[in-house]
mmCIF file of C-alpha atoms and ligand atoms in Angstrom:
data_model
loop_
_atom_site.group_PDB
_atom_site.id
_atom_site.type_symbol
_atom_site.label_atom_id
_atom_site.label_comp_id
_atom_site.label_asym_id
_atom_site.label_seq_id
_atom_site.Cartn_x
_atom_site.Cartn_y
_atom_site.Cartn_z
ATOM 1 C CA MET A 1 72.163 22.732 -9.819
ATOM 2 C CA ILE A 2 69.232 22.707 -7.378
ATOM 3 C CA PRO A 3 67.181 25.783 -8.341
ATOM 4 C CA ILE A 4 65.762 28.291 -5.881
ATOM 5 C CA ILE A 5 62.237 27.733 -7.204
ATOM 6 C CA LYS A 6 60.442 25.778 -9.937
ATOM 7 C CA PRO A 7 56.920 26.803 -10.887
ATOM 8 C CA PHE A 8 54.526 23.890 -10.309
ATOM 9 C CA LEU A 9 52.962 23.822 -13.785
ATOM 10 C CA GLY A 10 51.773 20.746 -15.653
ATOM 11 C CA GLN A 11 49.538 19.303 -18.315
ATOM 12 C CA ASP A 12 46.396 20.760 -16.720
ATOM 13 C CA GLU A 13 47.703 24.319 -17.118
ATOM 14 C CA ALA A 14 48.898 23.546 -20.669
ATOM 15 C CA ASP A 15 45.452 22.143 -21.566
ATOM 16 C CA ALA A 16 43.700 25.162 -20.059
ATOM 17 C CA ALA A 17 45.930 27.561 -22.006
ATOM 18 C CA ALA A 18 45.338 25.591 -25.224
ATOM 19 C CA GLU A 19 41.600 25.647 -24.643
ATOM 20 C CA ALA A 20 41.693 29.446 -24.293
ATOM 21 C CA VAL A 21 43.798 29.815 -27.449
ATOM 22 C CA LEU A 22 41.522 27.547 -29.490
ATOM 23 C CA SER A 23 38.392 29.343 -28.241
ATOM 24 C CA GLY A 24 39.453 32.405 -30.211
ATOM 25 C CA TRP A 25 39.087 34.706 -27.172
ATOM 26 C CA VAL A 26 42.599 35.392 -25.918
ATOM 27 C CA ALA A 27 42.476 38.929 -24.470
ATOM 28 C CA GLN A 28 40.639 39.826 -21.237
ATOM 29 C CA GLY A 29 37.304 38.038 -21.359
ATOM 30 C CA PRO A 30 35.200 35.324 -19.722
ATOM 31 C CA ARG A 31 38.117 33.405 -18.195
ATOM 32 C CA VAL A 32 39.429 36.569 -16.539
ATOM 33 C CA ARG A 33 35.960 37.070 -15.008
ATOM 34 C CA LEU A 34 35.960 33.476 -13.723
ATOM 35 C CA PHE A 35 39.471 33.800 -12.300
ATOM 36 C CA GLU A 36 38.564 37.055 -10.547
ATOM 37 C CA GLN A 37 35.517 35.440 -8.957
ATOM 38 C CA ALA A 38 37.436 32.294 -7.971
ATOM 39 C CA MET A 39 40.207 34.328 -6.321
ATOM 40 C CA ALA A 40 37.623 36.498 -4.541
ATOM 41 C CA ASP A 41 35.832 33.382 -3.274
ATOM 42 C CA TYR A 42 39.142 31.936 -2.096
ATOM 43 C CA VAL A 43 40.123 34.993 -0.019
ATOM 44 C CA GLY A 44 36.557 35.837 1.029
ATOM 45 C CA ALA A 45 36.270 39.111 -0.892
ATOM 46 C CA ALA A 46 33.398 40.375 -3.016
ATOM 47 C CA SER A 47 35.417 40.601 -6.212
ATOM 48 C CA GLY A 48 38.885 40.871 -7.684
ATOM 49 C CA ILE A 49 40.384 42.931 -10.494
ATOM 50 C CA ALA A 50 42.813 40.878 -12.575
ATOM 51 C CA VAL A 51 45.758 42.963 -13.789
ATOM 52 C CA SER A 52 48.937 42.535 -15.826
ATOM 53 C CA SER A 53 51.191 42.414 -12.730
ATOM 54 C CA ALA A 54 51.280 43.253 -9.050
ATOM 55 C CA THR A 55 53.145 46.425 -9.992
ATOM 56 C CA THR A 56 50.241 47.700 -12.089
ATOM 57 C CA GLY A 57 47.782 46.530 -9.417
ATOM 58 C CA LEU A 58 49.669 48.575 -6.807
ATOM 59 C CA HIS A 59 49.517 51.605 -9.090
ATOM 60 C CA LEU A 60 45.729 51.256 -9.358
ATOM 61 C CA ALA A 61 45.387 50.729 -5.588
ATOM 62 C CA LEU A 62 47.320 53.949 -4.944
ATOM 63 C CA ILE A 63 45.015 55.806 -7.330
ATOM 64 C CA GLY A 64 42.118 54.245 -5.415
ATOM 65 C CA CYS A 65 43.540 55.739 -2.209
ATOM 66 C CA GLY A 66 43.592 59.146 -3.865
ATOM 67 C CA VAL A 67 47.403 59.307 -3.921
ATOM 68 C CA GLY A 68 48.818 61.908 -6.298
ATOM 69 C CA ARG A 69 51.418 64.609 -6.767
ATOM 70 C CA GLY A 70 52.703 66.078 -3.507
ATOM 71 C CA ASP A 71 51.622 63.129 -1.381
ATOM 72 C CA ASP A 72 53.861 60.878 0.681
ATOM 73 C CA VAL A 73 53.295 57.144 0.970
ATOM 74 C CA VAL A 74 54.947 55.063 3.680
ATOM 75 C CA VAL A 75 56.522 51.896 2.279
ATOM 76 C CA PRO A 76 59.216 49.508 3.475
ATOM 77 C CA SER A 77 62.552 49.900 1.722
ATOM 78 C CA LEU A 78 63.056 46.174 2.314
ATOM 79 C CA SER A 79 60.988 45.026 -0.647
ATOM 80 C CA PHE A 80 61.205 44.336 -4.332
ATOM 81 C CA ILE A 81 61.714 47.747 -5.918
ATOM 82 C CA ALA A 82 58.243 47.715 -7.536
ATOM 83 C CA THR A 83 56.667 48.581 -4.159
ATOM 84 C CA ALA A 84 58.352 51.996 -4.080
ATOM 85 C CA ASN A 85 58.232 52.500 -7.846
ATOM 86 C CA ALA A 86 54.422 52.260 -7.878
ATOM 87 C CA VAL A 87 54.316 55.269 -5.545
ATOM 88 C CA GLN A 88 56.405 57.284 -7.973
ATOM 89 C CA TYR A 89 54.093 56.366 -10.873
ATOM 90 C CA CYS A 90 51.487 58.495 -9.085
ATOM 91 C CA GLY A 91 53.870 61.452 -8.795
ATOM 92 C CA ALA A 92 53.985 60.797 -5.062
ATOM 93 C CA ARG A 93 57.009 60.193 -2.879
ATOM 94 C CA PRO A 94 57.860 57.006 -1.006
ATOM 95 C CA VAL A 95 58.959 57.521 2.591
ATOM 96 C CA PHE A 96 60.851 54.453 3.693
ATOM 97 C CA ALA A 97 59.992 52.742 6.974
ATOM 98 C CA ASP A 98 62.229 50.255 8.748
ATOM 99 C CA VAL A 99 61.209 46.655 9.430
ATOM 100 C CA ASP A 100 61.029 44.232 12.318
ATOM 101 C CA PRO A 101 64.186 42.193 13.017
ATOM 102 C CA VAL A 102 62.184 38.949 13.263
ATOM 103 C CA THR A 103 59.423 39.123 10.611
ATOM 104 C CA GLN A 104 61.146 41.481 8.111
ATOM 105 C CA ASN A 105 57.858 43.399 7.875
ATOM 106 C CA VAL A 106 56.881 46.951 8.761
ATOM 107 C CA THR A 107 55.136 47.325 12.133
ATOM 108 C CA ALA A 108 52.824 49.913 13.693
ATOM 109 C CA ALA A 109 55.910 51.511 15.285
ATOM 110 C CA THR A 110 58.072 51.663 12.148
ATOM 111 C CA VAL A 111 55.156 52.969 10.083
ATOM 112 C CA SER A 112 54.363 55.655 12.685
ATOM 113 C CA ALA A 113 57.981 56.833 12.614
ATOM 114 C CA ALA A 114 57.753 57.420 8.836
ATOM 115 C CA ILE A 115 54.529 59.439 8.753
ATOM 116 C CA THR A 116 54.933 63.060 7.584
ATOM 117 C CA PRO A 117 52.354 65.866 7.301
ATOM 118 C CA ALA A 118 52.070 64.968 3.581
ATOM 119 C CA THR A 119 51.417 61.256 4.144
ATOM 120 C CA ARG A 120 48.311 60.036 2.384
ATOM 121 C CA ALA A 121 48.638 56.263 2.556
ATOM 122 C CA VAL A 122 50.631 53.348 3.927
ATOM 123 C CA MET A 123 51.658 50.348 1.876
ATOM 124 C CA LEU A 124 52.574 47.348 3.989
ATOM 125 C CA VAL A 125 54.253 44.292 2.468
ATOM 126 C CA HIS A 126 53.787 40.671 3.520
ATOM 127 C CA GLN A 127 57.420 40.004 2.740
ATOM 128 C CA VAL A 128 58.207 36.586 1.256
ATOM 129 C CA GLY A 129 54.682 35.578 2.278
ATOM 130 C CA MET A 130 55.196 36.308 6.002
ATOM 131 C CA PRO A 131 52.010 38.053 7.191
ATOM 132 C CA ALA A 132 52.505 41.556 8.595
ATOM 133 C CA ASP A 133 50.348 42.572 11.583
ATOM 134 C CA ILE A 134 47.608 44.187 9.481
ATOM 135 C CA ASP A 135 45.296 45.218 12.343
ATOM 136 C CA ALA A 136 48.032 47.041 14.266
ATOM 137 C CA ILE A 137 48.985 49.041 11.159
ATOM 138 C CA ALA A 138 45.337 49.600 10.202
ATOM 139 C CA ASN A 139 44.847 51.171 13.654
ATOM 140 C CA VAL A 140 47.585 53.707 12.989
ATOM 141 C CA CYS A 141 46.060 54.467 9.572
ATOM 142 C CA ARG A 142 42.577 54.923 11.056
ATOM 143 C CA GLN A 143 43.854 57.310 13.736
ATOM 144 C CA GLN A 144 45.740 59.393 11.183
ATOM 145 C CA GLY A 145 43.142 59.212 8.406
ATOM 146 C CA LEU A 146 45.454 57.378 5.992
ATOM 147 C CA GLY A 147 44.665 54.823 3.307
ATOM 148 C CA LEU A 148 46.078 51.318 3.664
ATOM 149 C CA ILE A 149 47.235 49.031 0.864
ATOM 150 C CA GLU A 150 48.556 45.516 1.333
ATOM 151 C CA ASP A 151 51.324 44.562 -1.082
ATOM 152 C CA ALA A 152 50.444 40.875 -0.921
ATOM 153 C CA ALA A 153 52.515 40.103 -4.037
ATOM 154 C CA CYS A 154 54.162 37.127 -2.311
ATOM 155 C CA ALA A 155 51.303 36.178 -0.012
ATOM 156 C CA ALA A 156 48.716 34.129 -1.948
ATOM 157 C CA GLY A 157 47.827 31.344 0.465
ATOM 158 C CA SER A 158 49.210 33.044 3.595
ATOM 159 C CA THR A 159 46.707 33.738 6.379
ATOM 160 C CA TYR A 160 46.084 36.474 8.940
ATOM 161 C CA LYS A 161 43.972 35.741 12.032
ATOM 162 C CA GLY A 162 42.530 32.604 10.498
ATOM 163 C CA ARG A 163 41.551 33.949 7.084
ATOM 164 C CA PRO A 164 43.473 34.029 3.781
ATOM 165 C CA ILE A 165 45.256 37.323 3.123
ATOM 166 C CA GLY A 166 43.415 39.439 0.551
ATOM 167 C CA ALA A 167 40.219 40.635 2.256
ATOM 168 C CA HIS A 168 41.410 42.372 5.437
ATOM 169 C CA SER A 169 41.945 45.886 4.039
ATOM 170 C CA ALA A 170 40.490 48.250 1.473
ATOM 171 C CA PHE A 171 43.139 47.159 -1.046
ATOM 172 C CA ALA A 172 45.329 44.062 -1.374
ATOM 173 C CA VAL A 173 47.419 43.124 -4.405
ATOM 174 C CA PHE A 174 48.754 39.697 -5.452
ATOM 175 C CA SER A 175 51.468 38.846 -7.986
ATOM 176 C CA PHE A 176 51.368 35.787 -10.232
ATOM 177 C CA HIS A 177 54.962 36.079 -11.441
ATOM 178 C CA PRO A 178 56.711 32.653 -11.576
ATOM 179 C CA ARG A 179 58.866 33.600 -8.585
ATOM 180 C CA LYS A 180 55.690 33.592 -6.461
ATOM 181 C CA VAL A 181 53.671 30.564 -5.349
ATOM 182 C CA LEU A 182 50.738 30.783 -7.807
ATOM 183 C CA THR A 183 51.750 31.766 -11.332
ATOM 184 C CA THR A 184 50.163 32.813 -14.614
ATOM 185 C CA GLY A 185 53.505 33.734 -16.245
ATOM 186 C CA GLU A 186 52.943 37.413 -15.574
ATOM 187 C CA GLY A 187 49.877 38.760 -13.840
ATOM 188 C CA GLY A 188 48.358 40.035 -10.646
ATOM 189 C CA MET A 189 45.088 40.646 -8.859
ATOM 190 C CA LEU A 190 43.811 43.675 -6.986
ATOM 191 C CA MET A 191 41.260 42.962 -4.267
ATOM 192 C CA CYS A 192 39.297 46.117 -3.595
ATOM 193 C CA ARG A 193 36.710 46.235 -0.818
ATOM 194 C CA ASP A 194 34.800 49.410 -1.678
ATOM 195 C CA GLU A 195 32.275 48.903 -4.468
ATOM 196 C CA GLY A 196 32.709 52.390 -5.906
ATOM 197 C CA ALA A 197 36.496 52.121 -5.952
ATOM 198 C CA ASP A 198 36.245 48.648 -7.486
ATOM 199 C CA LYS A 199 34.091 49.966 -10.296
ATOM 200 C CA ARG A 200 36.408 52.881 -11.046
ATOM 201 C CA LEU A 201 39.677 50.922 -10.874
ATOM 202 C CA ARG A 202 38.178 48.173 -13.037
ATOM 203 C CA THR A 203 37.644 50.743 -15.791
ATOM 204 C CA LEU A 204 41.056 52.415 -15.260
ATOM 205 C CA ARG A 205 42.612 49.002 -15.918
ATOM 206 C CA GLN A 206 41.096 49.199 -19.367
ATOM 207 C CA HIS A 207 41.864 52.702 -20.649
ATOM 208 C CA ALA A 208 39.010 54.051 -18.435
ATOM 209 C CA MET A 209 36.660 52.675 -21.093
ATOM 210 C CA SER A 210 33.044 53.030 -20.047
ATOM 211 C CA LEU A 211 32.081 49.596 -21.439
ATOM 212 C CA ASP A 212 34.183 46.468 -21.130
ATOM 213 C CA ASP A 213 34.867 44.090 -24.026
ATOM 214 C CA VAL A 214 32.354 41.476 -22.914
ATOM 215 C CA ALA A 215 29.590 44.111 -22.688
ATOM 216 C CA ARG A 216 30.484 45.570 -26.093
ATOM 217 C CA HIS A 217 30.622 42.192 -27.806
ATOM 218 C CA SER A 218 27.387 40.958 -26.264
ATOM 219 C CA ALA A 219 25.372 44.145 -26.869
ATOM 220 C CA LYS A 220 22.374 43.637 -29.158
ATOM 221 C CA GLU A 221 22.323 47.238 -30.301
ATOM 222 C CA PHE A 222 25.208 49.347 -31.459
ATOM 223 C CA VAL A 223 26.919 50.953 -28.462
ATOM 224 C CA PHE A 224 29.585 53.632 -28.180
ATOM 225 C CA GLU A 225 32.090 53.533 -25.376
ATOM 226 C CA GLY A 226 33.455 56.652 -23.665
ATOM 227 C CA TYR A 227 36.749 57.551 -21.990
ATOM 228 C CA PRO A 228 35.946 59.970 -19.167
ATOM 229 C CA GLU A 229 39.440 60.059 -17.567
ATOM 230 C CA LEU A 230 43.053 58.956 -18.060
ATOM 231 C CA GLY A 231 43.255 55.174 -18.024
ATOM 232 C CA TYR A 232 45.814 52.437 -18.573
ATOM 233 C CA ASN A 233 46.169 49.091 -20.267
ATOM 234 C CA TYR A 234 46.769 46.887 -17.238
ATOM 235 C CA ARG A 235 44.755 43.887 -18.418
ATOM 236 C CA MET A 236 45.449 40.192 -17.963
ATOM 237 C CA THR A 237 44.831 37.866 -20.929
ATOM 238 C CA ASP A 238 42.294 35.019 -20.938
ATOM 239 C CA ILE A 239 45.187 32.615 -21.591
ATOM 240 C CA GLN A 240 46.800 33.690 -18.309
ATOM 241 C CA ALA A 241 43.484 33.522 -16.459
ATOM 242 C CA ALA A 242 42.891 29.970 -17.747
ATOM 243 C CA VAL A 243 46.253 28.969 -16.246
ATOM 244 C CA GLY A 244 45.433 30.894 -13.069
ATOM 245 C CA LEU A 245 42.165 29.004 -12.557
ATOM 246 C CA VAL A 246 44.060 25.695 -12.560
ATOM 247 C CA GLN A 247 46.815 27.086 -10.323
ATOM 248 C CA LEU A 248 44.299 28.424 -7.822
ATOM 249 C CA ARG A 249 42.778 24.948 -7.426
ATOM 250 C CA LYS A 250 46.294 23.698 -6.634
ATOM 251 C CA LEU A 251 47.140 26.566 -4.260
ATOM 252 C CA PRO A 252 46.178 24.865 -0.953
ATOM 253 C CA ALA A 253 48.270 21.808 -1.861
ATOM 254 C CA MET A 254 51.171 24.030 -2.997
ATOM 255 C CA VAL A 255 51.116 25.934 0.297
ATOM 256 C CA ASP A 256 50.891 22.714 2.341
ATOM 257 C CA ARG A 257 53.864 21.302 0.481
ATOM 258 C CA ARG A 258 55.937 24.460 1.009
ATOM 259 C CA ARG A 259 55.109 24.468 4.700
ATOM 260 C CA GLU A 260 56.070 20.798 4.979
ATOM 261 C CA LEU A 261 59.449 21.402 3.290
ATOM 262 C CA ALA A 262 60.032 24.512 5.423
ATOM 263 C CA GLU A 263 59.320 22.567 8.601
ATOM 264 C CA LYS A 264 61.890 19.980 7.508
ATOM 265 C CA TYR A 265 64.440 22.806 7.115
ATOM 266 C CA ARG A 266 63.565 24.130 10.553
ATOM 267 C CA VAL A 267 64.059 20.748 12.212
ATOM 268 C CA ALA A 268 67.295 20.086 10.324
ATOM 269 C CA LEU A 269 68.848 23.494 11.079
ATOM 270 C CA ALA A 270 67.328 24.270 14.501
ATOM 271 C CA ASP A 271 70.520 23.525 16.447
ATOM 272 C CA LEU A 272 72.535 26.252 14.671
ATOM 273 C CA GLU A 273 72.639 29.215 17.022
ATOM 274 C CA ASP A 274 74.080 31.827 14.695
ATOM 275 C CA ILE A 275 71.165 31.877 12.228
ATOM 276 C CA ARG A 276 67.498 32.876 12.530
ATOM 277 C CA LEU A 277 65.009 30.604 10.773
ATOM 278 C CA PRO A 278 61.624 31.886 9.603
ATOM 279 C CA VAL A 279 58.582 30.850 11.641
ATOM 280 C CA ASP A 280 54.906 31.865 11.641
ATOM 281 C CA PRO A 281 54.138 35.020 13.612
ATOM 282 C CA ARG A 282 51.485 34.626 16.321
ATOM 283 C CA TRP A 283 48.823 36.325 14.131
ATOM 284 C CA GLY A 284 49.048 34.152 11.018
ATOM 285 C CA THR A 285 50.685 31.611 8.768
ATOM 286 C CA THR A 286 53.169 32.101 5.950
ATOM 287 C CA ASN A 287 53.088 30.352 2.575
ATOM 288 C CA PHE A 288 56.926 30.310 2.635
ATOM 289 C CA GLN A 289 57.095 31.957 -0.783
ATOM 290 C CA SER A 290 60.792 32.108 0.101
ATOM 291 C CA TYR A 291 62.694 30.376 2.873
ATOM 292 C CA ALA A 292 64.785 33.298 4.148
ATOM 293 C CA ILE A 293 67.512 32.679 6.709
ATOM 294 C CA LYS A 294 69.145 35.525 8.613
ATOM 295 C CA LEU A 295 72.739 35.296 9.799
ATOM 296 C CA LEU A 296 73.117 36.491 13.383
ATOM 297 C CA ALA A 297 76.914 36.626 13.163
ATOM 298 C CA GLY A 298 79.453 37.366 10.470
ATOM 299 C CA GLY A 299 77.683 40.187 8.651
ATOM 300 C CA ARG A 300 77.529 40.911 4.954
ATOM 301 C CA ALA A 301 80.960 39.465 4.151
ATOM 302 C CA ARG A 302 79.981 36.089 5.571
ATOM 303 C CA ARG A 303 76.587 36.160 3.828
ATOM 304 C CA ASN A 304 78.292 36.782 0.503
ATOM 305 C CA ALA A 305 80.762 33.981 1.215
ATOM 306 C CA VAL A 306 77.840 31.658 2.050
ATOM 307 C CA LEU A 307 76.132 32.523 -1.254
ATOM 308 C CA GLN A 308 79.304 31.945 -3.257
ATOM 309 C CA ALA A 309 80.062 28.655 -1.517
ATOM 310 C CA LEU A 310 76.503 27.354 -1.964
ATOM 311 C CA THR A 311 76.571 28.329 -5.640
ATOM 312 C CA ASP A 312 79.913 26.551 -6.066
ATOM 313 C CA LEU A 313 78.327 23.437 -4.533
ATOM 314 C CA GLY A 314 75.387 23.506 -6.950
ATOM 315 C CA ILE A 315 72.792 24.997 -4.578
ATOM 316 C CA GLY A 316 70.793 27.849 -6.119
ATOM 317 C CA ALA A 317 70.792 30.090 -3.054
ATOM 318 C CA LYS A 318 69.950 33.773 -3.473
ATOM 319 C CA ARG A 319 70.421 36.901 -1.430
ATOM 320 C CA GLY A 320 67.507 37.981 0.713
ATOM 321 C CA ILE A 321 65.277 40.954 -0.058
ATOM 322 C CA MET A 322 66.868 44.129 -1.419
ATOM 323 C CA ALA A 323 66.843 47.547 0.252
ATOM 324 C CA ALA A 324 65.246 49.893 -2.290
ATOM 325 C CA HIS A 325 66.601 53.059 -0.660
ATOM 326 C CA LEU A 326 70.146 51.935 -1.475
ATOM 327 C CA GLU A 327 69.470 51.397 -5.187
ATOM 328 C CA GLY A 328 70.399 53.952 -7.829
ATOM 329 C CA ALA A 329 66.766 54.905 -8.395
ATOM 330 C CA TYR A 330 66.494 56.198 -4.801
ATOM 331 C CA ARG A 331 69.877 56.714 -3.184
ATOM 332 C CA ASN A 332 71.487 60.144 -3.065
ATOM 333 C CA ARG A 333 68.178 61.847 -3.802
ATOM 334 C CA SER A 334 67.497 64.824 -1.592
ATOM 335 C CA ASP A 335 63.716 64.400 -1.989
ATOM 336 C CA ILE A 336 63.658 60.825 -0.700
ATOM 337 C CA ARG A 337 63.272 60.404 3.019
ATOM 338 C CA THR A 338 63.792 57.456 5.290
ATOM 339 C CA ALA A 339 62.471 57.140 8.797
ATOM 340 C CA GLU A 340 65.142 56.545 11.416
ATOM 341 C CA GLY A 341 67.988 57.637 9.135
ATOM 342 C CA LEU A 342 69.768 54.606 7.869
ATOM 343 C CA LEU A 343 67.046 51.967 8.404
ATOM 344 C CA PRO A 344 69.333 49.685 10.421
ATOM 345 C CA GLU A 345 67.104 46.583 10.447
ATOM 346 C CA THR A 346 66.417 46.902 6.722
ATOM 347 C CA VAL A 347 70.130 47.054 5.934
ATOM 348 C CA ARG A 348 70.798 44.120 8.243
ATOM 349 C CA TRP A 349 68.162 41.972 6.491
ATOM 350 C CA SER A 350 69.325 42.855 3.029
ATOM 351 C CA ASP A 351 73.028 42.362 3.846
ATOM 352 C CA GLU A 352 72.795 39.355 6.128
ATOM 353 C CA SER A 353 70.035 37.103 4.813
ATOM 354 C CA PHE A 354 69.866 34.461 2.125
ATOM 355 C CA VAL A 355 67.197 32.237 0.612
ATOM 356 C CA LEU A 356 67.296 28.450 0.202
ATOM 357 C CA PRO A 357 65.671 26.417 -2.614
ATOM 358 C CA LEU A 358 62.031 25.465 -2.008
ATOM 359 C CA TYR A 359 59.682 24.081 -4.655
ATOM 360 C CA HIS A 360 56.747 21.712 -4.829
ATOM 361 C CA THR A 361 58.520 18.846 -6.593
ATOM 362 C CA MET A 362 61.651 18.991 -4.434
ATOM 363 C CA THR A 363 62.715 15.424 -3.616
ATOM 364 C CA ALA A 364 63.870 14.188 -0.212
ATOM 365 C CA ALA A 365 67.346 13.705 -1.695
ATOM 366 C CA GLU A 366 67.451 17.287 -2.963
ATOM 367 C CA HIS A 367 66.240 18.581 0.396
ATOM 368 C CA ASP A 368 68.875 16.545 2.252
ATOM 369 C CA GLU A 369 71.553 17.852 -0.094
ATOM 370 C CA VAL A 370 70.567 21.482 0.538
ATOM 371 C CA VAL A 371 70.597 20.862 4.297
ATOM 372 C CA SER A 372 73.981 19.135 4.372
ATOM 373 C CA LYS A 373 75.651 21.681 2.091
ATOM 374 C CA THR A 374 74.141 24.587 4.001
ATOM 375 C CA ARG A 375 75.432 23.145 7.276
ATOM 376 C CA GLU A 376 78.844 22.581 5.692
ATOM 377 C CA VAL A 377 79.053 26.124 4.334
ATOM 378 C CA LEU A 378 77.846 27.721 7.568
ATOM 379 C CA ALA A 379 80.436 25.745 9.542
ATOM 380 C CA LYS A 380 83.210 26.713 7.143
ATOM 381 C CA THR A 381 82.320 30.425 7.102
ATOM 382 C CA ARG A 382 81.994 30.395 10.894
ATOM 383 C CA ALA A 383 85.636 29.337 11.181
ATOM 384 C CA ASP A 384 86.880 31.871 8.594
HETATM 385 C C1 PLP B 1 57.209 40.394 -6.889
HETATM 386 C C2 PLP B 1 56.820 41.556 -6.107
HETATM 387 C C3 PLP B 1 56.219 42.676 -6.690
HETATM 388 C C4 PLP B 1 56.054 42.822 -8.178
HETATM 389 O O1 PLP B 1 55.233 41.822 -8.720
HETATM 390 P P1 PLP B 1 55.034 41.804 -10.326
HETATM 391 O O2 PLP B 1 53.834 40.911 -10.508
HETATM 392 O O3 PLP B 1 56.273 41.204 -10.895
HETATM 393 O O4 PLP B 1 54.797 43.182 -10.772
HETATM 394 C C5 PLP B 1 55.814 43.701 -5.865
HETATM 395 N N1 PLP B 1 55.987 43.661 -4.530
HETATM 396 C C6 PLP B 1 56.573 42.601 -3.939
HETATM 397 C C7 PLP B 1 56.713 42.583 -2.453
HETATM 398 C C8 PLP B 1 57.023 41.522 -4.707
HETATM 399 O O5 PLP B 1 57.631 40.501 -4.099
#
């Protein structure tokens, strides 16, 4: 079976994790600080807040935007369900926006259509690493006085207007889950531009404790910490951060390799007229966290047949991105609203797209096999 993804982890990450374990400091500590600074340097931000996952980072970012009970937050339905769930953690309500038929991202127009009088913030997603048009959406937010958060869970190493994603908005959140490009097992990072918000969210990550562990352990005199508001335990461990520091050094090479393999797919499949292949938008570059192909003919039934046939042939293909508004947690709820009724482009993407294997150590033979079997299966399902 050719898998959909394989994390690119090796002896260097294992050594770094062992070094952290043997140091005796395994919870959030000096390596987390170093990883935060390294990630901030990489994206061109002042600092980063390492967290236990992108989901918890999104929760903190929403708090940073002042989102709470009674507020609406515009999010795409076409996303991993954590995007919408984070809104509900704040007692707020997601309002689902549709996406673009080419990029699978929200746009200024789809976001505008989802804004209600109760809207407080917009959460855009750089879906599967494909950069959304941040500036166009930021314009809408500025005009309407709304906060903007980038769910950059998939987008470490993607760029927007010549700079890495992560420092364009007040808040951007990365995931380091193994399904993403850079991994620490579990983990995430919140990039927060405003110094005051950074300071507050950094403490909320740690039970809202007024002193962090490094400060407490290095204090010469006895110090008491305080807990001035409701906080959370959203910390990353030093073991994860040690792995993250190694992975971050490998990130440019990992992105280059993904882009090289994706370009080979594009060349090998370019003549097929009934599929849409992913390409960079004019404002940026994707890290190809996933290589998502959209069927332009045949609909959901054909997509499902393609997935089954590829699986039968030993190719680990997966469906494209889910539509959160159709899941049990959101569907049939009278309080949940979607812009433009049924979100036609969202449903099309989630019913009619699939993802091909793409990983750093993929061999030429494996790549050729995926191409030939994909061509075979598309031809067969075209005739059916
Ligand atoms: C993976 C993903 C998340 C959740 O990331 P975790 O680190 O697993 O919490 C959120 N949003 C998007 C768009 C994702 O792809």
